[in-house]
PDB file of C-alpha atoms and ligand atoms in Angstrom:
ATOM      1  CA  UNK A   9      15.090 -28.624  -4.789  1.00  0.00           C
ATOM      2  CA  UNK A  10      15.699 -25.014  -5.495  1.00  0.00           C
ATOM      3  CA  UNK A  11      13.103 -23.498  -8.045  1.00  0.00           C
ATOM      4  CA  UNK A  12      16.515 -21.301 -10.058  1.00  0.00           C
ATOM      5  CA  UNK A  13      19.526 -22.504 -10.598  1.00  0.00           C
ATOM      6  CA  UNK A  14      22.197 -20.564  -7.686  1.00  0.00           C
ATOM      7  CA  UNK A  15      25.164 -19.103  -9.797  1.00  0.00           C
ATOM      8  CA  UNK A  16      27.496 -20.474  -7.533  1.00  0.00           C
ATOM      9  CA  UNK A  17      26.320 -24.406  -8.064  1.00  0.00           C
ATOM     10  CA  UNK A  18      25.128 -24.132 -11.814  1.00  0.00           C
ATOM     11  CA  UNK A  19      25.788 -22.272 -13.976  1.00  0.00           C
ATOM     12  CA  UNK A  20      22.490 -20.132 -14.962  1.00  0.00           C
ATOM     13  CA  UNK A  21      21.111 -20.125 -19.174  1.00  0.00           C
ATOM     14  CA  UNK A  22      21.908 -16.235 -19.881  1.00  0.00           C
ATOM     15  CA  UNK A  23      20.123 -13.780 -22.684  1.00  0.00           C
ATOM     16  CA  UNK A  24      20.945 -10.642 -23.909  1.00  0.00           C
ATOM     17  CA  UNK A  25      17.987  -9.103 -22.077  1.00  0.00           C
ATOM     18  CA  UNK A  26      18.387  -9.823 -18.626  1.00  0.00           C
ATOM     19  CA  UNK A  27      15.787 -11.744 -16.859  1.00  0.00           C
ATOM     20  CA  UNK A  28      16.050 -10.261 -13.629  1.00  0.00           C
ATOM     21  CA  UNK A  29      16.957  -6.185 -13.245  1.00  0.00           C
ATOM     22  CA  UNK A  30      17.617  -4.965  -9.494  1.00  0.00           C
ATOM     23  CA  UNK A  31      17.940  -1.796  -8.792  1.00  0.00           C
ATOM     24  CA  UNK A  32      18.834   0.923  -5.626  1.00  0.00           C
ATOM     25  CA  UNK A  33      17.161   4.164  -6.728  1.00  0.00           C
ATOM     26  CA  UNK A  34      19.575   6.589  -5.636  1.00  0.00           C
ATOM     27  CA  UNK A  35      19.736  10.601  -6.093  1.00  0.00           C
ATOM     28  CA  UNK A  36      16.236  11.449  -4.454  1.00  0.00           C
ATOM     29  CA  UNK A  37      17.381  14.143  -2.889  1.00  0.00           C
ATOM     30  CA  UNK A  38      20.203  15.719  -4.467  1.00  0.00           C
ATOM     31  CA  UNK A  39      17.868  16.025  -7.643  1.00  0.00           C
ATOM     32  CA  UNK A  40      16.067  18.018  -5.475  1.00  0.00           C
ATOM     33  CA  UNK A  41      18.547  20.138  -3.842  1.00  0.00           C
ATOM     34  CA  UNK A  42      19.550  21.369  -7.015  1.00  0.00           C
ATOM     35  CA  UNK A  43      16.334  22.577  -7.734  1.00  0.00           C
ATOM     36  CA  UNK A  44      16.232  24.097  -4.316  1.00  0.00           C
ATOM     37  CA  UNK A  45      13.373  21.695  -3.357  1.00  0.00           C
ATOM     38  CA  UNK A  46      12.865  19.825  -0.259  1.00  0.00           C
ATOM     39  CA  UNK A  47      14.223  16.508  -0.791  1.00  0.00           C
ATOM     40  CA  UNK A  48      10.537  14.924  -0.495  1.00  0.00           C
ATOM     41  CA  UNK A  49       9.766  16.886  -3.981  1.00  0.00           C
ATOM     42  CA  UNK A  50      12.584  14.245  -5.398  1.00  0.00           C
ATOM     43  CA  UNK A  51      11.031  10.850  -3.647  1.00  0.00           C
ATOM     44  CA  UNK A  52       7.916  12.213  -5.381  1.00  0.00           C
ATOM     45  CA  UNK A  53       9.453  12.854  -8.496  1.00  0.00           C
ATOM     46  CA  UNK A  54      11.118   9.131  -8.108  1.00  0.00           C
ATOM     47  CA  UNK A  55       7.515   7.263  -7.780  1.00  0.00           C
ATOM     48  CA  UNK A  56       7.461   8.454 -11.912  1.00  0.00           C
ATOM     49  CA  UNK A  57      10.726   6.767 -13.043  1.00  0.00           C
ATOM     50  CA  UNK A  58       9.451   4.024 -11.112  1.00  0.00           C
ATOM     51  CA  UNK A  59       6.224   3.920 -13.418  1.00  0.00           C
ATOM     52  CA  UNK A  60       8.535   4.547 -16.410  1.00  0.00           C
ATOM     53  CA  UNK A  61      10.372   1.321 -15.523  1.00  0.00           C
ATOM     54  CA  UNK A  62       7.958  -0.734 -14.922  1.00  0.00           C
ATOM     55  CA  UNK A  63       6.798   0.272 -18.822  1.00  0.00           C
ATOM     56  CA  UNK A  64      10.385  -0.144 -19.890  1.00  0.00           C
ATOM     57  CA  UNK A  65      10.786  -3.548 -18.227  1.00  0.00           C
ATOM     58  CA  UNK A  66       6.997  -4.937 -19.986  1.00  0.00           C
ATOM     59  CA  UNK A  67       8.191  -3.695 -22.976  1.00  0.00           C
ATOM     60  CA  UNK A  68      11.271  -5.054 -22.925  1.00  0.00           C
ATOM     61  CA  UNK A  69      10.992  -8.362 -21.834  1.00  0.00           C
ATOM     62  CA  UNK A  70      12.117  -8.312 -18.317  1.00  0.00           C
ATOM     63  CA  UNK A  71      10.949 -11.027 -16.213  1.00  0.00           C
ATOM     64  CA  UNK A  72      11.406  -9.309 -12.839  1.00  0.00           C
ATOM     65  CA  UNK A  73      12.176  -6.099 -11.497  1.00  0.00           C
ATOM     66  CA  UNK A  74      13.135  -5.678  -7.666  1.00  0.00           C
ATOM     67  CA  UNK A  75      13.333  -2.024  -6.795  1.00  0.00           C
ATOM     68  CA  UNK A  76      15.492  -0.783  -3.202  1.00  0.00           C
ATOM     69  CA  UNK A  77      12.688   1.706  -1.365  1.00  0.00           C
ATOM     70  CA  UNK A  78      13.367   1.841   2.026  1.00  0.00           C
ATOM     71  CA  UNK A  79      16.314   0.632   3.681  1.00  0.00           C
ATOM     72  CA  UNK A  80      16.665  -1.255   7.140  1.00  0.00           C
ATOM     73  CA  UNK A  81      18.958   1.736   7.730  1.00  0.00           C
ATOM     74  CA  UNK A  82      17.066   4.426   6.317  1.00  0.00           C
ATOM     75  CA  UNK A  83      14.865   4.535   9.397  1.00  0.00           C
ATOM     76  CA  UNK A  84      18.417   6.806  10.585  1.00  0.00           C
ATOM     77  CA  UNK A  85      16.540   9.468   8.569  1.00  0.00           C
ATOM     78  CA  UNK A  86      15.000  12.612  10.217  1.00  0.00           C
ATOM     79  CA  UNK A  87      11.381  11.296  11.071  1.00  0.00           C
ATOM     80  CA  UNK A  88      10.122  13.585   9.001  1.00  0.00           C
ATOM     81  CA  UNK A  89      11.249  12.206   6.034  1.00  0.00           C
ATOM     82  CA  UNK A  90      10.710   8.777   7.364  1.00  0.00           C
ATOM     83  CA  UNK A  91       6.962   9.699   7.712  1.00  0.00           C
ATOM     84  CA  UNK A  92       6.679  11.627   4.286  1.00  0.00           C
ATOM     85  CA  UNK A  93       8.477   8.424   2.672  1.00  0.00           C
ATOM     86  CA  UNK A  94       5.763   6.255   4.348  1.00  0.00           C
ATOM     87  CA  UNK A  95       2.723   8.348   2.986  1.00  0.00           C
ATOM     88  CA  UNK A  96       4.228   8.008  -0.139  1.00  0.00           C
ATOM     89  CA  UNK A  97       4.442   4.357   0.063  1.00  0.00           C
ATOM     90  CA  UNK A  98       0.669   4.233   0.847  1.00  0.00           C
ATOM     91  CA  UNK A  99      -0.448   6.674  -2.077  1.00  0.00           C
ATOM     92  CA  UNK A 100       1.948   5.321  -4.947  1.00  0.00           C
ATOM     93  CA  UNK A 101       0.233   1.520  -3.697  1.00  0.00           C
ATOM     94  CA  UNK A 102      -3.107   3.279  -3.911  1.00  0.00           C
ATOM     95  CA  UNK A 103      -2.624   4.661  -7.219  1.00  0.00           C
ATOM     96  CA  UNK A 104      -0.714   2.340  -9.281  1.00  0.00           C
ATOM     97  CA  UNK A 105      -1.808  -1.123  -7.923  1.00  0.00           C
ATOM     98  CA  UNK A 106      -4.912  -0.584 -10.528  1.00  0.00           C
ATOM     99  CA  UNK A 107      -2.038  -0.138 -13.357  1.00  0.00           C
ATOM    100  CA  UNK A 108      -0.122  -2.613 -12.317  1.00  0.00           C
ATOM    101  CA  UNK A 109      -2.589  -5.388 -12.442  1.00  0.00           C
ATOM    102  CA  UNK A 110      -4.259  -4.286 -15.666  1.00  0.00           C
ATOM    103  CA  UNK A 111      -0.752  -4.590 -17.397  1.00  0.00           C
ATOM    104  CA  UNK A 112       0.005  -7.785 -15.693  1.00  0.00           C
ATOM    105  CA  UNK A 113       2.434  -7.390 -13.202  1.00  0.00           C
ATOM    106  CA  UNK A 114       2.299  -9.426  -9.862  1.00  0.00           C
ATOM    107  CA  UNK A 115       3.793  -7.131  -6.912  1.00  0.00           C
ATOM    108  CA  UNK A 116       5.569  -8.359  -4.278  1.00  0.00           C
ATOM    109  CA  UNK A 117       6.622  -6.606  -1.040  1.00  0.00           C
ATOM    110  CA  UNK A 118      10.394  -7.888   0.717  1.00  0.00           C
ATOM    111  CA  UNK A 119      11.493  -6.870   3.829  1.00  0.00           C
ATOM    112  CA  UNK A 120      10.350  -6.906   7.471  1.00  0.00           C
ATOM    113  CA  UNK A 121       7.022  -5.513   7.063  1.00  0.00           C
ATOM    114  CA  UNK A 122       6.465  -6.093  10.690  1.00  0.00           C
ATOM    115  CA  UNK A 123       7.836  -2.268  11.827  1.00  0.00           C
ATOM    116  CA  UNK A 124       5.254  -0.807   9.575  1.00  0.00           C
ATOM    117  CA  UNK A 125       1.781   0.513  10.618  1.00  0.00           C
ATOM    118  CA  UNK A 126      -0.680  -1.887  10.430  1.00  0.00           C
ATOM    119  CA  UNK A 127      -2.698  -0.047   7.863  1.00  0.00           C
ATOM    120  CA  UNK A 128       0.189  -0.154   5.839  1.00  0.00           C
ATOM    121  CA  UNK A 129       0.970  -3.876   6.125  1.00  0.00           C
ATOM    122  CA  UNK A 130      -2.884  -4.765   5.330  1.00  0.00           C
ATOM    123  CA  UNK A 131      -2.563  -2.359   2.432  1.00  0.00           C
ATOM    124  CA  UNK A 132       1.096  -4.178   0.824  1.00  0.00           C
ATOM    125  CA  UNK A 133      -1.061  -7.608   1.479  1.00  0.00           C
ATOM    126  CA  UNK A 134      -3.965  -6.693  -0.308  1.00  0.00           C
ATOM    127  CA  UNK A 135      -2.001  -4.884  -3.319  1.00  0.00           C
ATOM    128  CA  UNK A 136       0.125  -8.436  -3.281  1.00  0.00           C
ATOM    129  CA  UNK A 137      -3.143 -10.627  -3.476  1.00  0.00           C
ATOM    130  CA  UNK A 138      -4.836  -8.289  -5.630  1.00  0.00           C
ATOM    131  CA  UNK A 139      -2.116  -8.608  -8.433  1.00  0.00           C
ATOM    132  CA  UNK A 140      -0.972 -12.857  -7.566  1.00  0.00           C
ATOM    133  CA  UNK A 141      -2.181 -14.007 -10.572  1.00  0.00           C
ATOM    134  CA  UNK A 142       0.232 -12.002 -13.119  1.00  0.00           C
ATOM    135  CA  UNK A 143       2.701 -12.998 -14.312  1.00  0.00           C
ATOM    136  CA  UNK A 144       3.816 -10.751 -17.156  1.00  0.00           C
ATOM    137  CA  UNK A 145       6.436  -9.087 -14.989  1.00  0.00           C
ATOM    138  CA  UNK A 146       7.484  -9.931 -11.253  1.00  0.00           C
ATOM    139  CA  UNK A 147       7.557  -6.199  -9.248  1.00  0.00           C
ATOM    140  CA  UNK A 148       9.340  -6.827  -6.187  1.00  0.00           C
ATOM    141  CA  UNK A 149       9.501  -3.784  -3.744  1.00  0.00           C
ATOM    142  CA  UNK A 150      12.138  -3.970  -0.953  1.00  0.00           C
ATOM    143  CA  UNK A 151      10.535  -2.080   1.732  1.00  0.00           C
ATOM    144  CA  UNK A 152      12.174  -1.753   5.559  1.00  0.00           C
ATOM    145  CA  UNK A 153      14.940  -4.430   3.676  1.00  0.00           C
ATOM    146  CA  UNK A 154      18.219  -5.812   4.194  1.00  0.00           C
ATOM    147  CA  UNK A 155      20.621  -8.175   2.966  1.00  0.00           C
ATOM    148  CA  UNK A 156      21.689  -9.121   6.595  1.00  0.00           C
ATOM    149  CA  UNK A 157      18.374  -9.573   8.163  1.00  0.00           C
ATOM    150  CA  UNK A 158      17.369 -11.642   5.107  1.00  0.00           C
ATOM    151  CA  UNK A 159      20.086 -13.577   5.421  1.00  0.00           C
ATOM    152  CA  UNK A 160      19.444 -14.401   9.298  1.00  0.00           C
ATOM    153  CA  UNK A 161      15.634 -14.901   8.888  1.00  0.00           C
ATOM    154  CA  UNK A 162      16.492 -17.055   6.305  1.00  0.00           C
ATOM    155  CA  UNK A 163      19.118 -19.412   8.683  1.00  0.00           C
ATOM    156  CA  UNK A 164      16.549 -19.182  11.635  1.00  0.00           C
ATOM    157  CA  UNK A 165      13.666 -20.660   9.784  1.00  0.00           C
ATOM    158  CA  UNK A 166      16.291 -23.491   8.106  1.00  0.00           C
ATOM    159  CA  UNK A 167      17.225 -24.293  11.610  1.00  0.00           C
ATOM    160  CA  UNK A 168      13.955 -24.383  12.857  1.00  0.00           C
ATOM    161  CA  UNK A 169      12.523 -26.572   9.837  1.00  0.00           C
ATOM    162  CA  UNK A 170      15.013 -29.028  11.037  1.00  0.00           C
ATOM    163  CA  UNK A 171      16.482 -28.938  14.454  1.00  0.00           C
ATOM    164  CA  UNK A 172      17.748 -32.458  14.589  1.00  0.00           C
ATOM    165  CA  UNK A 173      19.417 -32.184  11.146  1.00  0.00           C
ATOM    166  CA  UNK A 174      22.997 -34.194  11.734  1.00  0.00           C
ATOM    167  CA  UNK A 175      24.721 -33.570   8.174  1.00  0.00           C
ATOM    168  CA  UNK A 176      26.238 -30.149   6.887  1.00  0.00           C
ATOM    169  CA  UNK A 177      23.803 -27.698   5.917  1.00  0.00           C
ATOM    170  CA  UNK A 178      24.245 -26.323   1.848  1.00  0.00           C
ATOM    171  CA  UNK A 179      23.148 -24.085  -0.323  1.00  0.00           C
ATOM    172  CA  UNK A 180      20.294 -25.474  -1.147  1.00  0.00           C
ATOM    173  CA  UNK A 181      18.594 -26.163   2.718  1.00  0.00           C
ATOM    174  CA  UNK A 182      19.085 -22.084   3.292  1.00  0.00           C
ATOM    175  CA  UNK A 183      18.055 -20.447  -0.533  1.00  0.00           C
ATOM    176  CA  UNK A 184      14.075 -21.836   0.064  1.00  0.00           C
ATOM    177  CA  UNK A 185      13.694 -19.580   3.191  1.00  0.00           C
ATOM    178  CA  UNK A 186      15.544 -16.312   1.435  1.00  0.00           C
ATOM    179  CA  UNK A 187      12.690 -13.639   0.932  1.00  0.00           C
ATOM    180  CA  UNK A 188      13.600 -13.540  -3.089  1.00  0.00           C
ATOM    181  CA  UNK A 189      13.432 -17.052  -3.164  1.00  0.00           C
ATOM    182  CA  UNK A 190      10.763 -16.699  -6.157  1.00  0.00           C
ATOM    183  CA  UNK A 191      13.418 -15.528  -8.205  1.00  0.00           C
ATOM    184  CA  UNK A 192      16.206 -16.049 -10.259  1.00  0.00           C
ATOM    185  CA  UNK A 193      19.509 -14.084  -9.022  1.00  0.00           C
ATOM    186  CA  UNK A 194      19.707 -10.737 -10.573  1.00  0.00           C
ATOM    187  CA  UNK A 195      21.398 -11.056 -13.845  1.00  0.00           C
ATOM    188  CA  UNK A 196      21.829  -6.417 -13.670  1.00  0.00           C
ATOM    189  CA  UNK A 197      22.460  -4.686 -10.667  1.00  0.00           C
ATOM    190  CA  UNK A 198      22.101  -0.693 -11.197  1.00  0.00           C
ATOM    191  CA  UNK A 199      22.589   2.066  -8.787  1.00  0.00           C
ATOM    192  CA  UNK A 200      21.731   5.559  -9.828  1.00  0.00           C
ATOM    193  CA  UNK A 201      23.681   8.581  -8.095  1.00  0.00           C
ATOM    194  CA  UNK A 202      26.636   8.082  -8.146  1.00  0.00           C
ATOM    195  CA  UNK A 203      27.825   5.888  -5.334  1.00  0.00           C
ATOM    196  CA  UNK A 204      29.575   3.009  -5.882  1.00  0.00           C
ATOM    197  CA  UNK A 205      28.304   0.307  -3.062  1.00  0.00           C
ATOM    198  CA  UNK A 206      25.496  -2.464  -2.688  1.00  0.00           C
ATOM    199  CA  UNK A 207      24.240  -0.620   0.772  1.00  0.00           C
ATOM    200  CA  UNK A 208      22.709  -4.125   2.546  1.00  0.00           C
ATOM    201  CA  UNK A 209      20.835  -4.537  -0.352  1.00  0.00           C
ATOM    202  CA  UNK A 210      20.392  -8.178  -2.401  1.00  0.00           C
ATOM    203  CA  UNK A 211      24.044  -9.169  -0.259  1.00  0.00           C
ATOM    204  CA  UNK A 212      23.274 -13.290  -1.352  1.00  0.00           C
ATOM    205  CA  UNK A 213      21.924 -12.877  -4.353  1.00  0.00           C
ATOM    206  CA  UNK A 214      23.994 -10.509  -6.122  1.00  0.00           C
ATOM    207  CA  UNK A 215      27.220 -13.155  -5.538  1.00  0.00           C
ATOM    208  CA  UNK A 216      27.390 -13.088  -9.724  1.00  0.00           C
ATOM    209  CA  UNK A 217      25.364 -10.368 -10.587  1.00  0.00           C
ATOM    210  CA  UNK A 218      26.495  -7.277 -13.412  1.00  0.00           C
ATOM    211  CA  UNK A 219      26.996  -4.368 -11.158  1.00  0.00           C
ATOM    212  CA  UNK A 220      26.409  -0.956 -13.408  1.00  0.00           C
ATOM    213  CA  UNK A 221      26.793   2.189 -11.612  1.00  0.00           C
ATOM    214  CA  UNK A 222      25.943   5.697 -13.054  1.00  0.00           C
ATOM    215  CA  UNK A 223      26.273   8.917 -11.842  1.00  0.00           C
ATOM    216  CA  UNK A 224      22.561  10.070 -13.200  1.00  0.00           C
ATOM    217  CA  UNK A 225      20.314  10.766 -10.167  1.00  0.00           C
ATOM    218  CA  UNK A 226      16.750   8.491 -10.209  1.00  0.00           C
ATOM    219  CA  UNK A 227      14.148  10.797 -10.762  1.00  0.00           C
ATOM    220  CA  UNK A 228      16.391  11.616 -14.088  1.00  0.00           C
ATOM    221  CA  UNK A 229      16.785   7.828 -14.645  1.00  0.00           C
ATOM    222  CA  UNK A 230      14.995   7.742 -18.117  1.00  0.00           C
ATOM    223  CA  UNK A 231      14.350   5.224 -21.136  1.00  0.00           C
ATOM    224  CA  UNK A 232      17.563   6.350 -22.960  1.00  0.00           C
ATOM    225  CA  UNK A 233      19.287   5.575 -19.017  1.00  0.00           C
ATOM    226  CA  UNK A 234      18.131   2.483 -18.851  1.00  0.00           C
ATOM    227  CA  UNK A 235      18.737   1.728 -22.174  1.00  0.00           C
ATOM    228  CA  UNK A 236      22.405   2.478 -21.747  1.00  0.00           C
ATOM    229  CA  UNK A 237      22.714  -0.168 -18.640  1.00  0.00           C
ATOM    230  CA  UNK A 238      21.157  -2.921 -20.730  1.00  0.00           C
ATOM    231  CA  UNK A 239      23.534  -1.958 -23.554  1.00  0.00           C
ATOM    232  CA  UNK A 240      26.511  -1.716 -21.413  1.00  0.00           C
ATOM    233  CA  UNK A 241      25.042  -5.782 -19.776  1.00  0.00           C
ATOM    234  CA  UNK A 242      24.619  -7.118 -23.067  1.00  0.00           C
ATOM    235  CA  UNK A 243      28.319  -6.422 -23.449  1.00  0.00           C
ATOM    236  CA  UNK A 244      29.514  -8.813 -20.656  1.00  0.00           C
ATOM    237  CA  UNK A 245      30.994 -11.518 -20.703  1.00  0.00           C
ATOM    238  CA  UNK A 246      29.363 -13.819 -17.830  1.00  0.00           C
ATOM    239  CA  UNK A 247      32.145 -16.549 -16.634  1.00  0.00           C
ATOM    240  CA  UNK A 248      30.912 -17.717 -13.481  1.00  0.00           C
ATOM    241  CA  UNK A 249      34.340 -18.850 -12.954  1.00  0.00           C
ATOM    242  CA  UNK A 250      35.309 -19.885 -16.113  1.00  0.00           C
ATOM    243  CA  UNK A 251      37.492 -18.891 -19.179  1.00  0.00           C
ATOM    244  CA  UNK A 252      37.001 -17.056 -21.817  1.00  0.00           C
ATOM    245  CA  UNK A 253      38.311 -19.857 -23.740  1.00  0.00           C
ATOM    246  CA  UNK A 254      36.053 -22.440 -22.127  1.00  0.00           C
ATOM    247  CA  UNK A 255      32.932 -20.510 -23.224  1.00  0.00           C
ATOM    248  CA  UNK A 256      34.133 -19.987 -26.738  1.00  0.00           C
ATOM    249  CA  UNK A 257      34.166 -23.824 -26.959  1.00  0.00           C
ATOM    250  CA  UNK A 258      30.746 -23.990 -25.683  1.00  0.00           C
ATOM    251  CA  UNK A 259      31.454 -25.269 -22.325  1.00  0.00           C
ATOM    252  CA  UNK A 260      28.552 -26.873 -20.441  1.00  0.00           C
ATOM    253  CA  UNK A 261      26.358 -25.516 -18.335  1.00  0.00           C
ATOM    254  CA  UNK A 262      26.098 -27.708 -15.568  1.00  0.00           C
ATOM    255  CA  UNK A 263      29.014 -28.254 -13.015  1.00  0.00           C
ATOM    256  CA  UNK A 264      30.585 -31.947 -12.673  1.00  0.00           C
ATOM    257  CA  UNK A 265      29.240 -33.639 -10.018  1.00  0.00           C
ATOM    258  CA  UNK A 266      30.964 -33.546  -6.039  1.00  0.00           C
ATOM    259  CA  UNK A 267      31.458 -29.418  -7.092  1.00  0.00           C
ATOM    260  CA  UNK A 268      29.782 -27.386  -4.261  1.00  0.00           C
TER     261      UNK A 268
HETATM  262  C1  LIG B 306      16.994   7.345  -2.508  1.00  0.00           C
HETATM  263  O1  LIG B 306      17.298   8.682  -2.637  1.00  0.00           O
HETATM  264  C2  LIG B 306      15.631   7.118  -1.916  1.00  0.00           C
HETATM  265  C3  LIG B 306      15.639   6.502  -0.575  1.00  0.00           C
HETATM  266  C4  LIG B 306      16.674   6.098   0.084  1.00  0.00           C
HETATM  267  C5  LIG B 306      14.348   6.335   0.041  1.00  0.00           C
HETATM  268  P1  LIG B 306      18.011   9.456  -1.463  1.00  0.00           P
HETATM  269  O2  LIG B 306      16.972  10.054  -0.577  1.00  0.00           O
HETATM  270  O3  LIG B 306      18.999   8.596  -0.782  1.00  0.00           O
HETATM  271  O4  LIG B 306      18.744  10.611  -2.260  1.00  0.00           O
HETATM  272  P2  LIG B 306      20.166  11.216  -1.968  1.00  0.00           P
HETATM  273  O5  LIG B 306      21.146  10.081  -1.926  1.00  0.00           O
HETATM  274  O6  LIG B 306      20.092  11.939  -0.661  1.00  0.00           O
HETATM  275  O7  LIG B 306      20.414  12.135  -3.120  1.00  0.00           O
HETATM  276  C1  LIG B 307      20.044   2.978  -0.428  1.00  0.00           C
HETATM  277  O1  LIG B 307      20.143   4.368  -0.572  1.00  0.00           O
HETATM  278  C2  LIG B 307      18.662   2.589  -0.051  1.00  0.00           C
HETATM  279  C3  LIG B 307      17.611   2.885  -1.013  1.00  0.00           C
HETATM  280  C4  LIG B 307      17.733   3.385  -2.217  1.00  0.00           C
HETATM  281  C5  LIG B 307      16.311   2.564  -0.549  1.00  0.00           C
HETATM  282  P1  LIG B 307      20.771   5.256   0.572  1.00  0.00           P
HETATM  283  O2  LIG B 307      20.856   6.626   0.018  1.00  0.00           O
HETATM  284  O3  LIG B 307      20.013   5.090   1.826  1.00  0.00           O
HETATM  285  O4  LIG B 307      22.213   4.613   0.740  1.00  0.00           O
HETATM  286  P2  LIG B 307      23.497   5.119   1.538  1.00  0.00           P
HETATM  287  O5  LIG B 307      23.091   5.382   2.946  1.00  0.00           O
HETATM  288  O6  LIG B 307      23.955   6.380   0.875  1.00  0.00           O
HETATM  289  O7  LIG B 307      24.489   4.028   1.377  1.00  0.00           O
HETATM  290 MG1  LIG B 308      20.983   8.258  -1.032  1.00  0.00          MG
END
């Protein structure tokens, strides 16, 4: 049995605050080119809005935050940057693993951590056990991630848990073996900088999400931003396939049974 309810085969209890916030932190480096900086001056600047919405999250409520770091594709990056991206990985875990746990957040690393440097992987597993007994607010960091490869890992270890399996395969064999699997779906998708796609991020997960872009560039990405994204949320109206009118009438929450 799946530990959240999957959007597509019930439908999930909603708030005005959302429970889970997702987010690709876009605009790095065009924040940076407009101040004539090098573009690792912006991924520096980032690692504070970061810290700002972690605070804005615990002080708002928010159950979990997953935050897009490093792509499966942004290893297409010069190798300089890749390598300056890296050490920052390593000092912002250094730093802020100490605030982190004292405010009660559990971090989490996704992704395939295995293309790292070892130092780095023992350093992600020791932040992760260091913080696993918070719970105030679930920090999950997708490092080296994407919504493909989680997708695939996720149907090889199903099919390896049970090789002689004879019936159809659902929802609910593959969702225990995706690397979010701890979480509910993301109730607010945001990407910051302006463009307007999911970039193998969250590619299951997101199937009902609220998907709020903005044109303001991360390291600019402040309380009054983020503020404006949950505004704009609370606004929706989440269906999940059904009418307006059914909701008005108060429409239950759980599918009839035989729905898929
Ligand atoms: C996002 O900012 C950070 C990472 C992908 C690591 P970018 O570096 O993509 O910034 P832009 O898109 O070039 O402005
Ligand atoms: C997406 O940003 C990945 C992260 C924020 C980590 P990119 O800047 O790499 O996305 P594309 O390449 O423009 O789609
Ligand atoms: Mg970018």
């Amino acid at each position: 049995m799946a530990l959240f309810a999957s959007s597509t085969r019930d439908v999930p209890t909603i708030s005005a605050v959302p429970r889970h916030v997702a987010i690709i932190m876009d605009g790095n480096g065009r924040w940076a080119k407009k101040r004539l900086l090098p573009r690792f001056a912006g991924h520096r600047r980032g690692v504070e809005t970061v810290r700002a919405t972690v605070k804005g999250c615990l002080e708002r409520g928010i159950e979990y935050l997953t935050l897009f770091a490093f792509s499966s594709e942004n290893w297409r990056r010069p190798q300089e940057e890749v390598s300056l991206l890296m050490q920052l990985f390593v000092r912002a875990l250094k730093e802020e693993v100490t605030r982190l746990d004292r405010n009660g957040v559990r971090l989490r690393v996704v992704g395939d951590l295995t293309r790292f440097d070892p130092d780095l992987q023992a350093l992600i597993r020791s932040s992760e056990q260091r913080t696993a007994a918070n719970n105030r607010l679930i920090l999950t960091v997708a490092a080296n991630y994407g919504g493909r490869w989680d997708m695939l890992q996720a149907v090889n270890k199903m099919l390896l848990g049970d090789p002689e399996k004879r019936v159809p395969w659902t929802e609910n064999d593959l969702t225990p073996y995706l690397s979010m699997s701890y979480a509910p779906e993301p109730d607010l998708f945001i990407r910051t900088g302006g463009e307007q796609r999911i970039s193998n991020f969250l590619l299951w997960q997101l199937a009902y999400s609220e998907l709020y872009f903005t044109d303001v560039l991360w390291p600019e990405f402040d309380e009054a931003a983020f503020d404006g994204a949950l505004t704009w949320y609370r606004q929706r109206e989440r269906r999940f396939g059904r009418t307006s009118e059914q909701l008005e009438a108060g429409a239950p929450t759980v599918l009839p049974q035989g729905c898929v």
